[in-house]
Amino acid sequence: MSSHFIGIDIGTGSARAGVFDEAGALLASAKADIAVWHAEDHIVEQSSNDIWRAVAATVREAVTLAGISAQSVRGIGFDATCSLVVLGPGGAPLTVSPSGNPERNIIVWMDHRATEQARRINETGEDVLNYVGGSISPEMETPKLLWLAENMPRTFAAARQFMDLADFLTWRATGSPARSTCTVTCKWTYLAHEARWDDAYFRKVGLGALADEKFARIGTEIVAPGSALSNGLTNEAAAEFGLLPGTPVAAGMIDAHAGGIGSVGARGGAGNVTTRMAYVFGTSACTMTTTEQAAFVPGVWGPYFSAMVPGLWLNEGGQSAAGAAIDRLVGMHPAAVELAGIATRSGRSLSQWLAQEAERHGGAARADKVIGGLHVVPEFLGNRAPLANPDARGLIAGLDMATGADSLVALYLAGICGLGYGARQILEAMRACGINIDTIAISGGAGQSPLVRQLIADTTGKLVYAPTSPEPVLLGSAMLGAVATGRHPDLPAAMAAMSEVGEVYSPNSSLAAWHDRRFAAFERLQAAALSVLAV
Ligand SMILES: Nc1ncnc2c1ncn2[C@@H]1O[C@H](COP(=O)(O)OP(=O)(O)O)[C@@H](O)[C@H]1O
Ligand SMILES: O=C(CO)[C@H](O)[C@H](O)COP(=O)(O)O
């Protein structure tokens, strides 16, 4: 009987499941929306029960669509955004919400309520901060835990477990409380290269209670992504998924890291995991680079040991709002409502429709003609890297009186270019620290667009590889399942066997000088936006 692997991905807005064969070919996938609550003060919350329901529904649907038997599913992998899940007695959800709604027990990664806590933590100058790019982000979990301890002390005291979303999902699937090296190293300050939590850090920042308990509520069993957990699917989870109890389940990963696994080690093309940068372009953007020796790049998260490719160090940059920034940008335009209606009627989002319109105008090759003098610094949710400034804000320069569809296409293109220049700034910060990247392996929802791929090549001046898989993030998770079941001895073997380089996008040399000038303008505008923040 043939073998199949299921990858499950929880993004900011949806849960998705994909069924893959041993060669990494996608047989079927399914998607379900998940609830997100936004409130004042940069609060963004979700519900772990709601997400679990969506996961079960998508797995069932994907398996049905693939037309496979439950017996043929040999392994399951999970990836998720790095949101903080809080569980009370018996694993029941415990509210994290000033609203008091008991279902709202997840502080979503993009929630910036803990910006003040992050600032105070950074002032301590503790050694562990060297392993998060020199500066902790309010998107990470220890500032969020401190926010809970200070603002919702009853929740903090009553919580039995604080988990990254991917670890919550594997716990719910198997009953195993193990945490993945990926989640705790990247977001919780676990020092994987020394296999320990830093007691002094937790005491210094005001989270001594966690150290007193010997870290029992944030993870004492920490295992490599892809490790088989417990006895596989519990009876209850198996019934919910329509699969067999005992089906192997792998320790999971953060979603961006699954995208990295699903794209950066693809066979074919030039280079290898240390010369390719994964660019996961979805709601946010994540840049993932790996090195053999630890590289300390100011403002780029890490270095994290074994957090993505086993045995190698990871540096992670990106932008907090990427697809979300484009949605915000184009949504402000006078023609947005009318054109979004047209887009919806043709089964597309406004961004997808604008990408198609831009292609009709000549695509990336005519970006100079269409964009003209319009510039966008799309930092609506701060600068994740390399400035590591959560207070940074967006800026548009060069607006005129035009209100029609063409001016919205121009704004869209300028926004994507702005994200590309942000990626280029990260590449330059890494180059200054000795990390030389020659190729970008692209994935994520926005990374599926050929126009976006070409614009990323043009704005960064790098070759862009698109994997053959239509769903590299889901594939990365399925690879974890394939490793857990022993089908592949480790992740590098799974990457080589299950993924392949597809289309290659070369930078357009005739626009290189134009993009160089615009990149310089981007940096000037970014600095100007920062300089007026406090006025
Ligand atoms: N052609 C496109 N241009 C710009 N943004 C796009 C395009 N296609 C999709 N997106 C954006 O990508 C994001 C969804 O990416 P996806 O990877 O599916 O989600 P998530 O990051 O939440 O897992 C949305 O913000 C969507 O608007
Ligand atoms: O910080 C992260 C990765 O390290 C988040 O999980 C990620 O940025 C959110 O992902 P998405 O854009 O897919 O919703």
Coordinates of C-alpha atoms and ligand atoms in Angstrom, one line a residue:
M1 CA 0.0 0.0 0.0
S2 CA 1.3 3.5 -0.8
S3 CA 2.2 5.9 2.0
H4 CA 0.8 9.4 2.6
F5 CA 1.8 12.2 4.9
I6 CA -0.4 15.0 6.1
G7 CA 0.9 18.6 6.7
I8 CA -1.2 20.9 8.7
D9 CA -0.6 24.7 8.7
I10 CA -2.2 27.3 10.9
G11 CA -1.7 30.8 9.4
T12 CA -3.1 34.0 10.8
G13 CA -6.4 33.7 9.1
S14 CA -6.9 30.1 8.3
A15 CA -6.1 26.4 9.0
R16 CA -5.0 24.3 6.1
A17 CA -4.3 20.6 5.6
G18 CA -2.6 18.9 2.7
V19 CA -2.2 15.2 1.8
F20 CA 1.2 14.4 0.1
D21 CA 2.7 11.2 -1.3
E22 CA 6.2 10.0 -0.6
A23 CA 7.7 12.1 -3.4
G24 CA 6.2 15.2 -2.0
A25 CA 3.4 15.6 -4.6
L26 CA 0.2 17.2 -3.2
L27 CA -2.8 15.0 -3.7
A28 CA -5.4 17.4 -2.1
S29 CA -5.7 20.2 0.3
A30 CA -8.5 21.9 2.3
K31 CA -8.8 25.2 4.1
A32 CA -11.0 26.7 6.8
D33 CA -11.1 30.2 8.2
I34 CA -10.3 30.7 11.9
A35 CA -11.7 33.5 14.1
V36 CA -9.4 36.5 14.9
W37 CA -10.5 39.2 17.3
H38 CA -8.8 42.6 17.0
A39 CA -9.1 45.3 19.7
E40 CA -7.6 48.6 20.7
D41 CA -4.0 48.8 21.9
H42 CA -2.7 46.4 19.3
I43 CA -4.6 43.4 20.8
V44 CA -5.2 40.4 18.5
E45 CA -6.6 37.2 20.0
Q46 CA -7.7 33.7 18.9
S47 CA -9.3 30.6 20.4
S48 CA -7.5 27.3 20.6
N49 CA -10.9 25.4 20.5
D50 CA -11.9 27.2 17.3
I51 CA -8.5 26.4 15.7
W52 CA -8.7 22.8 16.7
R53 CA -12.2 22.5 15.2
A54 CA -10.8 24.0 11.9
V55 CA -7.9 21.6 11.9
A56 CA -10.1 18.6 12.3
A57 CA -12.5 19.8 9.6
T58 CA -9.6 20.4 7.1
V59 CA -7.9 17.1 7.7
R60 CA -11.2 15.2 7.1
E61 CA -11.9 17.2 4.0
A62 CA -8.3 16.9 2.6
V63 CA -8.3 13.1 3.2
T64 CA -11.7 12.7 1.5
L65 CA -10.7 14.9 -1.5
A66 CA -7.4 12.9 -1.9
G67 CA -9.5 9.7 -1.9
I68 CA -7.0 7.8 0.3
S69 CA -7.6 5.4 3.1
A70 CA -6.9 6.2 6.7
Q71 CA -4.5 3.2 6.8
S72 CA -2.2 4.8 4.2
V73 CA -1.5 7.9 6.4
R74 CA 1.9 7.2 7.8
G75 CA 2.7 10.5 9.5
I76 CA 1.3 13.9 10.4
G77 CA 3.2 17.2 10.9
F78 CA 1.9 20.5 12.3
D79 CA 3.1 24.1 11.8
A80 CA 1.6 27.2 13.2
T81 CA 2.1 30.9 13.7
C82 CA 4.1 31.6 16.9
S83 CA 1.1 32.6 18.9
L84 CA 0.9 32.1 22.7
V85 CA -1.8 29.6 23.9
V86 CA -2.8 29.6 27.6
L87 CA -4.4 26.6 29.2
G88 CA -5.9 26.2 32.6
P89 CA -6.8 23.2 34.7
G90 CA -7.6 20.1 32.6
G91 CA -6.2 21.8 29.5
A92 CA -9.3 24.1 29.3
P93 CA -8.8 27.5 27.6
L94 CA -7.9 30.3 30.0
T95 CA -8.7 33.8 28.8
V96 CA -5.9 36.2 27.9
S97 CA -8.4 38.9 26.9
P98 CA -9.1 42.2 28.6
S99 CA -12.6 41.5 27.2
G100 CA -12.9 38.5 29.6
N101 CA -14.2 36.2 26.8
P102 CA -13.2 32.7 28.0
E103 CA -12.7 31.4 24.5
R104 CA -10.0 34.1 23.7
N105 CA -7.0 32.2 25.1
I106 CA -4.4 33.0 22.4
I107 CA -2.3 36.1 22.2
V108 CA -1.7 36.1 18.4
W109 CA 1.9 36.7 17.2
M110 CA 1.1 40.1 15.7
D111 CA -0.4 41.3 19.0
H112 CA 1.8 44.1 20.2
R113 CA 0.3 44.6 23.6
A114 CA 3.7 43.7 25.2
T115 CA 5.8 46.5 23.5
E116 CA 6.5 48.2 26.8
Q117 CA 7.4 44.9 28.5
A118 CA 9.8 44.2 25.5
R119 CA 11.4 47.6 26.0
R120 CA 12.0 46.9 29.7
I121 CA 13.4 43.4 28.9
N122 CA 15.8 44.9 26.3
E123 CA 17.0 47.4 28.9
T124 CA 18.3 44.6 31.1
G125 CA 20.9 43.7 28.4
E126 CA 20.8 40.1 29.5
D127 CA 23.0 37.6 27.6
V128 CA 20.1 35.7 26.1
L129 CA 19.2 38.8 24.1
N130 CA 22.3 38.1 22.0
Y131 CA 20.4 35.1 20.7
V132 CA 17.4 37.0 19.5
G133 CA 19.2 39.5 17.3
G134 CA 20.2 41.7 20.2
S135 CA 16.7 42.9 20.9
I136 CA 13.6 41.0 22.0
S137 CA 10.4 41.6 20.0
P138 CA 7.0 42.1 21.5
E139 CA 5.9 39.3 19.1
M140 CA 8.0 36.9 21.2
E141 CA 6.6 35.0 24.1
T142 CA 8.5 36.2 27.2
P143 CA 7.3 39.8 26.8
K144 CA 3.8 38.5 26.4
L145 CA 4.2 36.3 29.5
L146 CA 5.4 39.4 31.4
W147 CA 2.4 41.3 30.2
L148 CA 0.1 38.6 31.5
A149 CA 1.9 38.5 34.9
E150 CA 1.6 42.2 35.2
N151 CA -1.9 42.8 33.8
M152 CA -3.8 39.6 34.3
P153 CA -2.1 38.1 37.4
R154 CA -5.0 35.7 38.1
T155 CA -4.7 34.2 34.6
F156 CA -0.9 34.0 35.0
A157 CA -1.3 32.2 38.3
A158 CA -4.1 29.9 37.2
A159 CA -2.4 28.8 34.0
R160 CA -1.2 25.2 33.9
Q161 CA 0.6 25.5 30.5
F162 CA 1.8 28.3 28.3
M163 CA 2.4 26.9 24.8
D164 CA 3.4 28.0 21.4
L165 CA 0.5 27.2 19.0
A166 CA 2.4 24.4 17.2
D167 CA 3.2 22.7 20.5
F168 CA -0.5 23.1 21.6
L169 CA -1.6 21.3 18.4
T170 CA 0.8 18.4 18.9
W171 CA -0.3 18.1 22.6
R172 CA -3.9 18.1 21.6
A173 CA -3.2 15.5 18.9
T174 CA -1.1 13.1 21.1
G175 CA -1.3 14.2 24.7
S176 CA 2.5 14.8 24.7
P177 CA 3.6 18.0 26.5
A178 CA 6.9 18.1 24.6
R179 CA 7.9 21.4 23.0
S180 CA 9.7 21.7 19.7
T181 CA 13.3 23.1 19.7
C182 CA 12.0 25.3 16.9
T183 CA 9.3 27.1 18.9
V184 CA 11.1 27.5 22.3
T185 CA 14.4 28.6 20.8
C186 CA 13.0 31.1 18.4
K187 CA 10.3 32.7 20.6
W188 CA 10.9 31.8 24.2
T189 CA 14.7 32.3 24.7
Y190 CA 15.5 28.6 25.2
L191 CA 19.2 28.2 24.5
A192 CA 19.2 25.1 22.2
H193 CA 23.0 25.2 21.8
E194 CA 23.3 24.6 25.5
A195 CA 20.1 22.7 26.0
R196 CA 18.9 24.9 28.8
W197 CA 16.7 27.8 29.9
D198 CA 18.5 30.8 31.3
D199 CA 17.4 31.0 34.9
A200 CA 19.0 34.4 35.5
Y201 CA 17.1 35.9 32.5
F202 CA 13.7 34.9 33.8
R203 CA 14.5 36.2 37.3
K204 CA 15.9 39.5 36.0
V205 CA 13.0 40.4 33.8
G206 CA 10.3 39.6 36.4
L207 CA 9.4 36.1 35.4
G208 CA 11.2 34.4 38.3
A209 CA 8.0 32.4 39.1
L210 CA 8.7 30.3 36.0
A211 CA 12.3 29.7 37.1
D212 CA 11.1 28.7 40.6
E213 CA 8.9 26.1 39.0
K214 CA 11.9 24.8 37.0
F215 CA 10.1 25.9 33.8
A216 CA 7.4 23.2 34.2
R217 CA 4.7 25.5 32.6
I218 CA 6.8 26.5 29.6
G219 CA 8.4 23.2 28.8
T220 CA 10.8 20.7 30.3
E221 CA 10.8 18.1 27.5
I222 CA 12.2 19.7 24.4
V223 CA 12.7 17.7 21.3
A224 CA 13.8 18.2 17.7
P225 CA 11.1 19.0 15.1
G226 CA 10.1 15.8 13.4
S227 CA 10.6 13.7 16.5
A228 CA 7.8 11.1 16.9
L229 CA 5.6 12.2 19.9
S230 CA 4.1 9.8 22.5
N231 CA 2.1 7.0 20.9
G232 CA 0.9 9.1 18.0
L233 CA -2.7 10.2 17.5
T234 CA -4.9 9.6 20.6
N235 CA -8.2 7.8 20.2
E236 CA -10.1 11.1 20.5
A237 CA -8.0 13.0 18.0
A238 CA -8.1 10.1 15.6
A239 CA -11.9 10.0 15.8
E240 CA -12.0 13.8 15.1
F241 CA -9.6 13.5 12.1
G242 CA -11.1 10.3 10.7
L243 CA -7.7 8.6 11.0
L244 CA -6.3 5.7 12.9
P245 CA -5.3 5.9 16.6
G246 CA -1.5 5.7 16.8
T247 CA -0.8 7.4 13.5
P248 CA 2.7 9.0 14.1
V249 CA 2.7 12.7 14.9
A250 CA 5.8 14.8 14.6
A251 CA 7.0 17.6 16.9
G252 CA 6.0 20.7 15.0
M253 CA 7.5 24.0 13.8
I254 CA 6.6 27.6 13.5
D255 CA 4.9 28.2 10.1
A256 CA 7.7 30.3 8.6
H257 CA 10.2 27.5 9.5
A258 CA 8.0 24.9 7.8
G259 CA 8.0 27.1 4.7
G260 CA 11.8 27.2 5.0
I261 CA 12.0 23.4 5.2
G262 CA 9.6 23.1 2.3
S263 CA 11.6 25.3 0.0
V264 CA 15.2 25.9 0.9
G265 CA 16.7 22.4 0.5
A266 CA 14.9 21.6 -2.8
R267 CA 16.9 19.4 -5.2
G268 CA 18.0 21.1 -8.4
G269 CA 19.3 24.6 -9.0
A270 CA 22.5 26.0 -7.7
G271 CA 23.6 26.4 -4.1
N272 CA 22.5 24.7 -0.9
V273 CA 20.8 25.6 2.4
T274 CA 23.6 27.9 3.4
T275 CA 23.6 30.0 0.2
R276 CA 19.8 30.2 -0.2
M277 CA 17.5 32.3 1.8
A278 CA 13.9 31.2 2.3
Y279 CA 11.5 34.0 1.9
V280 CA 8.0 33.1 3.3
F281 CA 5.7 35.8 2.1
G282 CA 2.2 35.5 3.6
T283 CA 0.4 37.7 6.1
S284 CA 3.8 38.5 7.4
A285 CA 7.2 37.9 5.7
C286 CA 10.0 35.8 7.1
T287 CA 13.5 35.5 5.8
M288 CA 15.3 32.4 7.0
T289 CA 19.0 31.8 6.5
T290 CA 21.2 29.1 7.9
T291 CA 24.9 29.1 8.7
E292 CA 27.4 26.5 10.0
Q293 CA 28.8 28.9 12.7
A294 CA 26.7 31.2 14.8
A295 CA 26.3 34.6 13.1
F296 CA 25.2 37.6 15.2
V297 CA 23.4 40.0 12.9
P298 CA 22.0 43.1 14.8
G299 CA 18.3 43.3 14.3
V300 CA 17.9 39.9 12.7
W301 CA 16.5 37.3 15.1
G302 CA 18.8 34.5 16.2
P303 CA 21.2 32.9 15.9
Y304 CA 19.1 29.9 16.8
F305 CA 20.8 26.6 16.9
S306 CA 19.0 23.7 15.2
A307 CA 15.8 25.7 15.0
M308 CA 15.1 24.9 11.3
V309 CA 17.8 22.7 9.7
P310 CA 19.2 20.3 12.3
G311 CA 22.8 21.1 13.4
L312 CA 22.8 24.5 11.6
W313 CA 22.2 28.0 13.0
L314 CA 19.2 30.0 11.9
N315 CA 18.9 33.8 11.5
E316 CA 15.3 35.0 10.9
G317 CA 14.3 38.4 9.7
G318 CA 11.3 39.6 7.8
Q319 CA 8.5 42.1 8.1
S320 CA 5.6 41.9 10.6
A321 CA 3.1 43.0 8.0
A322 CA 3.7 41.8 4.4
G323 CA 0.5 40.5 2.7
A324 CA -1.3 42.3 5.5
A325 CA 0.5 45.5 4.7
I326 CA -0.5 45.3 1.0
D327 CA -4.1 44.6 2.0
R328 CA -4.0 47.7 4.3
L329 CA -2.3 49.8 1.6
V330 CA -4.7 49.0 -1.3
G331 CA -7.7 49.0 1.0
M332 CA -7.2 52.8 1.6
H333 CA -7.5 53.7 -2.1
P334 CA -10.8 55.4 -3.3
A335 CA -11.3 52.7 -5.9
A336 CA -10.7 49.8 -3.4
V337 CA -14.3 49.0 -2.5
E338 CA -15.5 48.9 -6.2
L339 CA -12.5 46.9 -7.4
A340 CA -12.7 44.5 -4.5
G341 CA -16.3 43.8 -5.5
I342 CA -15.1 43.0 -9.1
A343 CA -12.3 40.9 -7.7
T344 CA -14.6 38.9 -5.5
R345 CA -17.0 38.2 -8.3
S346 CA -14.1 36.7 -10.3
G347 CA -13.1 34.5 -7.2
R348 CA -10.0 36.5 -6.3
S349 CA -8.9 38.8 -3.5
L350 CA -8.2 42.5 -4.4
S351 CA -4.4 41.8 -4.3
Q352 CA -4.7 38.9 -6.6
W353 CA -6.8 40.9 -9.0
L354 CA -4.3 43.8 -8.9
A355 CA -1.5 41.4 -9.7
Q356 CA -3.4 40.2 -12.7
E357 CA -4.1 43.9 -13.8
A358 CA -0.4 44.7 -13.3
E359 CA 0.5 41.8 -15.6
R360 CA -1.9 43.3 -18.2
H361 CA 0.1 46.5 -17.9
G362 CA 3.4 44.7 -18.7
G363 CA 4.2 43.2 -15.3
A364 CA 7.4 43.7 -13.4
A365 CA 9.3 44.7 -16.7
R366 CA 7.2 47.9 -16.9
A367 CA 7.2 48.6 -13.2
D368 CA 9.1 51.9 -13.7
K369 CA 6.5 53.1 -16.2
V370 CA 3.5 52.1 -14.1
I371 CA 4.8 53.2 -10.6
G372 CA 6.4 56.4 -11.7
G373 CA 7.4 58.4 -8.6
L374 CA 5.3 56.5 -6.1
H375 CA 7.2 55.1 -3.0
V376 CA 5.9 53.0 -0.2
V377 CA 7.6 52.0 3.1
P378 CA 5.0 49.4 4.1
E379 CA 5.9 49.2 7.8
F380 CA 2.4 49.5 9.1
L381 CA 3.2 47.1 12.0
G382 CA 6.7 48.2 12.7
N383 CA 10.0 47.0 11.3
R384 CA 10.8 43.4 12.3
A385 CA 14.3 43.5 10.8
P386 CA 16.9 44.8 10.5
L387 CA 15.9 47.9 12.5
A388 CA 14.0 45.8 15.1
N389 CA 11.7 48.7 15.8
P390 CA 8.1 47.8 16.6
D391 CA 7.2 51.5 16.6
A392 CA 8.2 52.1 13.0
R393 CA 5.2 53.1 10.8
G394 CA 4.2 53.1 7.1
L395 CA 4.8 55.9 4.7
I396 CA 3.6 56.7 1.1
A397 CA 5.3 59.4 -0.9
G398 CA 4.5 60.7 -4.4
L399 CA 0.7 60.7 -4.2
D400 CA -1.2 62.7 -6.9
M401 CA -5.0 63.3 -7.5
A402 CA -5.6 60.1 -9.5
T403 CA -8.3 57.8 -8.1
G404 CA -8.9 55.2 -10.8
A405 CA -7.9 51.6 -11.2
D406 CA -4.6 52.4 -12.8
S407 CA -3.4 54.4 -9.8
L408 CA -4.4 51.5 -7.5
V409 CA -2.3 49.1 -9.7
A410 CA 0.6 51.5 -9.3
L411 CA 0.1 51.7 -5.5
Y412 CA 0.0 47.9 -5.3
L413 CA 3.3 47.5 -7.3
A414 CA 5.0 50.2 -5.3
G415 CA 3.9 48.4 -2.1
I416 CA 5.4 45.0 -3.3
C417 CA 8.6 46.8 -4.3
G418 CA 8.7 48.4 -0.8
L419 CA 8.6 44.9 0.7
G420 CA 11.3 43.8 -1.7
Y421 CA 13.5 46.7 -0.6
G422 CA 12.9 45.7 3.0
A423 CA 14.1 42.2 2.1
R424 CA 17.1 43.7 0.4
Q425 CA 17.9 45.7 3.5
I426 CA 18.0 42.4 5.5
L427 CA 20.2 40.8 2.9
E428 CA 22.6 43.7 3.2
A429 CA 22.6 43.5 7.0
M430 CA 23.5 39.8 6.8
R431 CA 26.2 40.4 4.2
A432 CA 27.8 42.9 6.5
C433 CA 28.1 40.1 9.0
G434 CA 29.5 37.6 6.5
I435 CA 26.4 35.8 5.4
N436 CA 26.4 35.7 1.6
I437 CA 23.2 34.7 0.0
D438 CA 22.9 34.2 -3.8
T439 CA 19.3 32.8 -4.1
I440 CA 15.9 33.4 -2.6
A441 CA 13.6 30.3 -2.2
I442 CA 10.1 31.8 -2.1
S443 CA 6.9 30.4 -0.5
G444 CA 3.8 31.6 1.3
G445 CA 0.4 32.7 -0.2
A446 CA 1.7 35.9 -1.8
G447 CA 4.8 34.0 -3.0
Q448 CA 2.6 32.0 -5.3
S449 CA 2.2 34.9 -7.7
P450 CA 4.7 35.0 -10.6
L451 CA 4.5 38.8 -10.6
V452 CA 5.5 38.9 -6.9
R453 CA 8.4 36.5 -7.5
Q454 CA 9.8 38.6 -10.4
L455 CA 9.4 41.8 -8.3
I456 CA 11.3 40.2 -5.4
A457 CA 14.1 39.2 -7.8
D458 CA 14.2 42.7 -9.3
T459 CA 14.2 44.6 -6.0
T460 CA 16.7 42.4 -4.3
G461 CA 18.9 41.7 -7.3
K462 CA 18.9 37.9 -6.4
L463 CA 17.8 34.9 -8.3
V464 CA 14.4 33.7 -7.0
Y465 CA 13.6 29.9 -6.9
A466 CA 10.0 28.8 -6.7
P467 CA 9.6 25.2 -5.6
T468 CA 7.6 22.9 -7.8
S469 CA 5.2 22.3 -4.9
P470 CA 2.1 24.6 -4.9
E471 CA 2.1 24.4 -1.1
P472 CA 5.7 24.5 0.3
V473 CA 4.6 25.4 3.8
L474 CA 2.2 22.4 4.0
L475 CA 4.9 20.3 2.4
G476 CA 7.4 21.3 5.1
S477 CA 4.9 20.1 7.7
A478 CA 4.3 16.8 5.8
M479 CA 8.1 16.3 5.8
L480 CA 8.1 16.5 9.6
G481 CA 5.5 13.6 9.5
A482 CA 7.7 11.7 7.1
V483 CA 10.6 12.0 9.4
A484 CA 8.6 11.0 12.5
T485 CA 7.5 7.8 10.9
G486 CA 11.0 6.9 9.8
R487 CA 10.4 7.2 6.1
H488 CA 13.4 9.6 5.9
P489 CA 16.2 9.5 8.5
D490 CA 16.3 13.3 9.0
L491 CA 15.0 16.6 7.6
P492 CA 17.8 17.2 5.1
A493 CA 17.0 13.8 3.5
A494 CA 13.3 14.6 3.5
M495 CA 14.0 18.0 1.9
A496 CA 16.0 16.5 -0.9
A497 CA 13.5 13.6 -1.5
M498 CA 10.3 15.6 -1.3
S499 CA 11.0 19.0 -2.8
E500 CA 12.4 20.3 -6.1
V501 CA 13.3 23.7 -7.6
G502 CA 10.8 24.7 -10.2
E503 CA 10.7 28.1 -11.9
V504 CA 13.6 30.4 -11.6
Y505 CA 13.2 34.2 -11.8
S506 CA 16.4 36.3 -12.7
P507 CA 16.7 39.9 -11.8
N508 CA 15.9 42.2 -14.8
S509 CA 19.2 43.9 -15.5
S510 CA 17.5 46.7 -17.5
L511 CA 15.7 47.9 -14.3
A512 CA 18.6 47.3 -11.9
A513 CA 19.8 51.0 -11.8
W514 CA 16.2 52.1 -11.3
H515 CA 15.7 49.7 -8.4
D516 CA 19.1 50.8 -6.9
R517 CA 17.9 54.4 -6.9
R518 CA 14.6 53.5 -5.4
F519 CA 16.2 51.4 -2.7
A520 CA 18.3 54.4 -1.7
A521 CA 15.0 56.5 -1.6
F522 CA 13.3 53.7 0.5
E523 CA 16.0 54.0 3.1
R524 CA 15.8 57.8 3.1
L525 CA 12.0 57.7 3.5
Q526 CA 12.2 55.1 6.2
A527 CA 14.7 57.2 8.2
A528 CA 12.4 60.2 7.7
A529 CA 9.4 58.3 8.9
L530 CA 11.3 57.2 12.0
S531 CA 12.6 60.8 12.6
V532 CA 9.1 62.2 12.9
L533 CA 7.6 59.4 15.1
A534 CA 8.2 61.3 18.3
V535 CA 7.1 64.8 17.0
Ligands
LIG1 N1 -0.8 38.3 -5.4 C1 -0.7 38.8 -4.1 N2 -0.1 40.0 -3.9 C2 0.0 40.4 -2.6 N3 -0.4 39.7 -1.5 C3 -1.0 38.5 -1.7 C4 -1.2 38.0 -3.0 N4 -1.7 36.7 -2.9 C5 -1.9 36.6 -1.6 N5 -1.5 37.6 -0.9 C6 -1.5 37.8 0.6 O1 -0.9 36.7 1.2 C7 -1.5 36.6 2.5 C8 -2.0 35.2 2.7 O2 -0.8 34.3 2.7 P1 -0.9 32.9 3.3 O3 0.5 32.3 3.3 O4 -2.0 32.1 2.6 O5 -1.5 33.2 4.8 P2 -0.8 33.1 6.2 O6 0.5 33.9 6.2 O7 -1.8 33.7 7.2 O8 -0.5 31.6 6.4 C9 -2.7 37.6 2.6 O9 -2.3 38.8 3.3 C10 -3.0 37.9 1.1 O10 -3.6 39.1 0.9
LIG2 O1 6.9 35.2 13.6 C1 6.5 34.3 13.0 C2 7.4 33.3 12.4 O2 8.6 33.4 13.2 C3 5.0 34.1 12.7 O3 4.5 32.8 13.0 C4 4.6 34.5 11.4 O4 5.3 35.7 11.0 C5 3.2 34.6 11.2 O5 3.0 33.9 10.0 P1 2.0 34.2 8.8 O6 2.5 35.4 8.0 O7 2.0 33.0 8.0 O8 0.6 34.4 9.4

